[in-house]
Amino acid sequence: MTFQDQEFIDRDPRIERVLIGSTDLQRRVTELGREISSEYTSEDRPILVSILKGGVIFLSDLVRSITIPHEFDFMAVSSYTGQNTTGVVKINMDLQASITDRHVLIVEDIVDTGLTLDHLLELLSSRKPTSLRTCTLLNKVDARRKEVRIDHKGFDIPDEFVIGYGLDYNEQYRNLPFVGVLRG
Ligand code: IMP
């Protein structure tokens, strides 16, 4: 944990604790970037598909550690109100790029029940990409309702509601440089 992490905590008593400090986050994100770079050739030019809004902070740090040529694009989906999943996944914004005959890597902030990623995998594979892989920063192993394939994973975390580094509670806390837990 850094002094800056501590400043955020001191300013907001609703943050109970830090789960993954910013130093550990940055280190792991850099490793993931290297991992991904070694999986593709320069000719592959994969399209990284980031899921708005939560995935945007992770993506922007991740791509700065990816050394092979690539593109990125965005999708917006919703499945959540407050802290509980509705189980319904709705596409609010689709990709701009065609992914047919392209290498695609879905970049998620968190896989919780797995319903969102399962739905995205089904949708994107129907567009006939050359390859379709997945990367998530956080993985709530014990919350899974649908088994999904995760090719690159940052951290396994317990089944707790987390905030920060892109993840929100009612649109707040996305800006925290660490992943934390709110007071219950
Ligand atoms: P899943 O469909 O249950 O796997 O959830 C996927 C989406 O739910 C993520 O992309 C997040 O937007 C949201 N989500 C799941 N768990 C959390 C959490 O602990 N904090 C904030 N958002 C979460």
Tab-separated table of C-alpha atoms and ligand atoms in Angstrom:
chain	number	residue	atom	x	y	z
A	1	MET	CA	0.000	0.000	0.000
A	2	THR	CA	1.276	3.486	-0.850
A	3	PHE	CA	0.859	6.845	0.916
A	4	GLN	CA	-1.616	7.791	-1.808
A	5	ASP	CA	-3.712	4.655	-1.090
A	6	GLN	CA	-3.728	5.665	2.577
A	7	GLU	CA	-4.857	9.211	1.714
A	8	PHE	CA	-7.922	7.870	-0.090
A	9	ILE	CA	-8.787	5.673	2.901
A	10	ASP	CA	-8.318	8.521	5.384
A	11	ARG	CA	-10.696	10.708	3.360
A	12	ASP	CA	-13.520	8.161	3.156
A	13	PRO	CA	-14.580	6.153	6.223
A	14	ARG	CA	-16.859	3.981	4.028
A	15	ILE	CA	-13.771	2.221	2.646
A	16	GLU	CA	-13.143	-0.644	5.061
A	17	ARG	CA	-9.838	-1.938	3.774
A	18	VAL	CA	-7.463	-2.384	0.874
A	19	LEU	CA	-7.617	-5.827	-0.742
A	20	ILE	CA	-4.935	-5.270	-3.414
A	21	GLY	CA	-2.700	-2.228	-3.061
A	22	SER	CA	-1.708	-0.106	-6.044
A	23	THR	CA	1.901	-1.363	-6.092
A	24	ASP	CA	0.803	-5.012	-6.321
A	25	LEU	CA	-1.804	-4.102	-8.940
A	26	GLN	CA	0.694	-2.323	-11.163
A	27	ARG	CA	3.220	-5.149	-10.855
A	28	ARG	CA	0.688	-7.809	-11.849
A	29	VAL	CA	-0.770	-5.746	-14.693
A	30	THR	CA	2.735	-5.355	-16.146
A	31	GLU	CA	3.253	-9.138	-15.895
A	32	LEU	CA	-0.072	-9.751	-17.650
A	33	GLY	CA	0.986	-7.405	-20.455
A	34	ARG	CA	4.169	-9.432	-20.936
A	35	GLU	CA	2.215	-12.708	-20.843
A	36	ILE	CA	-0.187	-11.458	-23.515
A	37	SER	CA	2.643	-10.077	-25.679
A	38	SER	CA	4.271	-13.511	-25.764
A	39	GLU	CA	1.049	-15.224	-26.887
A	40	TYR	CA	0.628	-13.415	-30.181
A	41	THR	CA	2.942	-12.735	-33.123
A	42	SER	CA	3.352	-9.234	-34.577
A	43	GLU	CA	1.212	-10.270	-37.553
A	44	ASP	CA	-1.689	-11.341	-35.327
A	45	ARG	CA	-2.640	-7.738	-34.422
A	46	PRO	CA	-5.201	-8.841	-31.810
A	47	ILE	CA	-8.201	-6.662	-30.973
A	48	LEU	CA	-8.558	-6.173	-27.230
A	49	VAL	CA	-12.225	-5.832	-26.309
A	50	SER	CA	-12.666	-3.805	-23.142
A	51	ILE	CA	-15.945	-3.829	-21.267
A	52	LEU	CA	-17.123	-0.371	-20.194
A	53	LYS	CA	-17.044	1.191	-17.827
A	54	GLY	CA	-15.246	-0.980	-15.259
A	55	GLY	CA	-12.594	-2.374	-17.593
A	56	VAL	CA	-11.267	0.933	-18.839
A	57	ILE	CA	-8.699	1.644	-16.104
A	58	PHE	CA	-7.288	-1.882	-16.352
A	59	LEU	CA	-7.126	-1.687	-20.160
A	60	SER	CA	-5.311	1.636	-20.171
A	61	ASP	CA	-2.585	0.318	-17.851
A	62	LEU	CA	-2.464	-3.102	-19.542
A	63	VAL	CA	-1.883	-1.856	-23.095
A	64	ARG	CA	1.153	0.103	-21.946
A	65	SER	CA	2.808	-3.237	-21.152
A	66	ILE	CA	1.770	-4.939	-24.389
A	67	THR	CA	4.673	-4.707	-26.791
A	68	ILE	CA	3.155	-6.348	-29.893
A	69	PRO	CA	0.952	-4.400	-32.368
A	70	HIS	CA	-2.700	-4.514	-31.352
A	71	GLU	CA	-5.931	-2.530	-31.420
A	72	PHE	CA	-8.584	-1.990	-28.807
A	73	ASP	CA	-12.312	-1.465	-28.938
A	74	PHE	CA	-15.131	-1.122	-26.424
A	75	MET	CA	-18.456	-2.683	-25.552
A	76	ALA	CA	-20.866	-1.633	-22.847
A	77	VAL	CA	-22.999	-4.237	-21.116
A	78	SER	CA	-25.148	-4.093	-18.018
A	79	SER	CA	-26.186	-6.832	-15.678
A	80	TYR	CA	-26.038	-5.198	-12.291
A	81	THR	CA	-27.997	-2.855	-10.069
A	82	GLY	CA	-26.246	-2.035	-6.794
A	83	GLN	CA	-24.563	-5.083	-5.299
A	84	ASN	CA	-26.797	-7.837	-6.704
A	85	THR	CA	-26.729	-9.487	-10.087
A	86	THR	CA	-29.994	-9.660	-11.995
A	87	GLY	CA	-28.645	-12.423	-14.199
A	88	VAL	CA	-29.744	-10.420	-17.242
A	89	VAL	CA	-26.990	-9.247	-19.573
A	90	LYS	CA	-27.871	-6.400	-21.914
A	91	ILE	CA	-25.598	-5.007	-24.680
A	92	ASN	CA	-25.760	-1.203	-24.403
A	93	MET	CA	-22.992	-0.442	-26.899
A	94	ASP	CA	-21.495	-2.749	-29.504
A	95	LEU	CA	-17.993	-2.883	-31.035
A	96	GLN	CA	-17.087	-0.522	-33.874
A	97	ALA	CA	-14.686	-3.001	-35.473
A	98	SER	CA	-15.564	-6.215	-37.255
A	99	ILE	CA	-13.909	-9.119	-35.460
A	100	THR	CA	-14.466	-11.708	-38.194
A	101	ASP	CA	-11.125	-13.425	-39.005
A	102	ARG	CA	-9.380	-11.430	-36.272
A	103	HIS	CA	-7.698	-12.496	-33.033
A	104	VAL	CA	-9.821	-11.233	-30.145
A	105	LEU	CA	-8.989	-10.889	-26.454
A	106	ILE	CA	-11.807	-9.914	-24.088
A	107	VAL	CA	-10.422	-7.756	-21.263
A	108	GLU	CA	-12.645	-7.797	-18.163
A	109	ASP	CA	-12.228	-6.060	-14.829
A	110	ILE	CA	-13.815	-8.885	-12.840
A	111	VAL	CA	-15.449	-12.255	-13.387
A	112	ASP	CA	-18.007	-12.854	-10.650
A	113	THR	CA	-20.898	-15.223	-11.522
A	114	GLY	CA	-19.417	-15.658	-15.010
A	115	LEU	CA	-22.746	-14.820	-16.657
A	116	THR	CA	-21.466	-11.689	-18.425
A	117	LEU	CA	-18.346	-13.346	-19.821
A	118	ASP	CA	-20.294	-16.439	-20.857
A	119	HIS	CA	-22.759	-14.261	-22.754
A	120	LEU	CA	-19.966	-12.234	-24.387
A	121	LEU	CA	-18.083	-15.382	-25.439
A	122	GLU	CA	-21.214	-16.735	-27.092
A	123	LEU	CA	-21.974	-13.451	-28.851
A	124	LEU	CA	-18.434	-12.760	-30.075
A	125	SER	CA	-17.743	-16.332	-31.175
A	126	SER	CA	-20.828	-16.161	-33.418
A	127	ARG	CA	-18.961	-13.437	-35.364
A	128	LYS	CA	-16.275	-15.979	-36.333
A	129	PRO	CA	-13.038	-14.516	-34.965
A	130	THR	CA	-9.782	-16.394	-35.719
A	131	SER	CA	-9.248	-16.826	-31.976
A	132	LEU	CA	-11.154	-15.715	-28.887
A	133	ARG	CA	-9.397	-15.517	-25.538
A	134	THR	CA	-10.161	-13.917	-22.202
A	135	CYS	CA	-8.295	-11.864	-19.639
A	136	THR	CA	-9.625	-10.678	-16.302
A	137	LEU	CA	-7.901	-8.675	-13.622
A	138	LEU	CA	-9.987	-10.146	-10.793
A	139	ASN	CA	-11.551	-13.575	-10.447
A	140	LYS	CA	-14.152	-14.330	-7.756
A	141	VAL	CA	-13.650	-18.094	-7.844
A	142	ASP	CA	-16.352	-18.988	-5.297
A	143	ALA	CA	-19.112	-16.902	-6.905
A	144	ARG	CA	-19.200	-18.770	-10.205
A	145	ARG	CA	-22.609	-19.757	-11.606
A	146	LYS	CA	-21.362	-20.411	-15.135
A	147	GLU	CA	-17.970	-22.011	-15.812
A	148	VAL	CA	-16.030	-19.801	-18.202
A	149	ARG	CA	-12.586	-20.133	-19.709
A	150	ILE	CA	-10.095	-17.574	-18.389
A	151	ASP	CA	-6.793	-17.454	-20.284
A	152	HIS	CA	-5.123	-14.636	-18.332
A	153	LYS	CA	-5.936	-13.764	-14.750
A	154	GLY	CA	-4.585	-11.101	-12.421
A	155	PHE	CA	-5.799	-12.187	-8.975
A	156	ASP	CA	-8.183	-14.687	-7.392
A	157	ILE	CA	-10.236	-12.819	-4.793
A	158	PRO	CA	-12.796	-13.846	-2.158
A	159	ASP	CA	-16.545	-13.500	-2.747
A	160	GLU	CA	-16.810	-9.927	-1.457
A	161	PHE	CA	-18.061	-6.796	-3.181
A	162	VAL	CA	-14.985	-4.823	-4.259
A	163	ILE	CA	-14.454	-1.299	-5.514
A	164	GLY	CA	-11.677	0.722	-7.108
A	165	TYR	CA	-9.390	0.504	-10.156
A	166	GLY	CA	-12.434	0.851	-12.442
A	167	LEU	CA	-14.946	-0.990	-10.270
A	168	ASP	CA	-17.817	1.027	-8.847
A	169	TYR	CA	-20.525	1.085	-6.256
A	170	ASN	CA	-23.327	3.205	-7.758
A	171	GLU	CA	-20.783	4.886	-10.078
A	172	GLN	CA	-18.497	5.895	-7.191
A	173	TYR	CA	-14.954	4.744	-6.357
A	174	ARG	CA	-13.805	3.870	-9.906
A	175	ASN	CA	-10.880	6.259	-9.452
A	176	LEU	CA	-9.293	4.506	-6.453
A	177	PRO	CA	-5.758	3.371	-7.372
A	178	PHE	CA	-6.282	0.153	-5.355
A	179	VAL	CA	-8.943	-2.568	-5.061
A	180	GLY	CA	-10.766	-2.244	-1.766
A	181	VAL	CA	-13.756	-3.418	0.230
A	182	LEU	CA	-16.579	-1.171	1.407
A	183	ARG	CA	-17.873	-1.206	4.984
A	184	GLY	CA	-20.865	-3.570	5.048
B	1	IMP	P1	-20.652	-11.446	-13.604
B	1	IMP	O1	-21.553	-11.457	-14.792
B	1	IMP	O2	-21.405	-11.818	-12.348
B	1	IMP	O3	-19.414	-12.282	-13.768
B	1	IMP	O4	-20.218	-9.962	-13.324
B	1	IMP	C1	-19.554	-9.193	-14.224
B	1	IMP	C2	-19.719	-7.722	-13.944
B	1	IMP	O5	-20.376	-7.426	-12.703
B	1	IMP	C3	-18.375	-7.060	-13.847
B	1	IMP	O6	-17.879	-6.713	-15.111
B	1	IMP	C4	-18.654	-5.874	-12.943
B	1	IMP	O7	-19.094	-4.784	-13.718
B	1	IMP	C5	-19.779	-6.340	-12.033
B	1	IMP	N1	-19.261	-6.795	-10.717
B	1	IMP	C6	-19.172	-8.064	-10.284
B	1	IMP	N2	-18.650	-8.137	-9.046
B	1	IMP	C7	-18.388	-6.854	-8.694
B	1	IMP	C8	-17.808	-6.265	-7.503
B	1	IMP	O8	-17.405	-6.919	-6.521
B	1	IMP	N3	-17.687	-4.903	-7.528
B	1	IMP	C9	-18.093	-4.135	-8.565
B	1	IMP	N4	-18.633	-4.650	-9.685
B	1	IMP	C10	-18.785	-6.000	-9.744
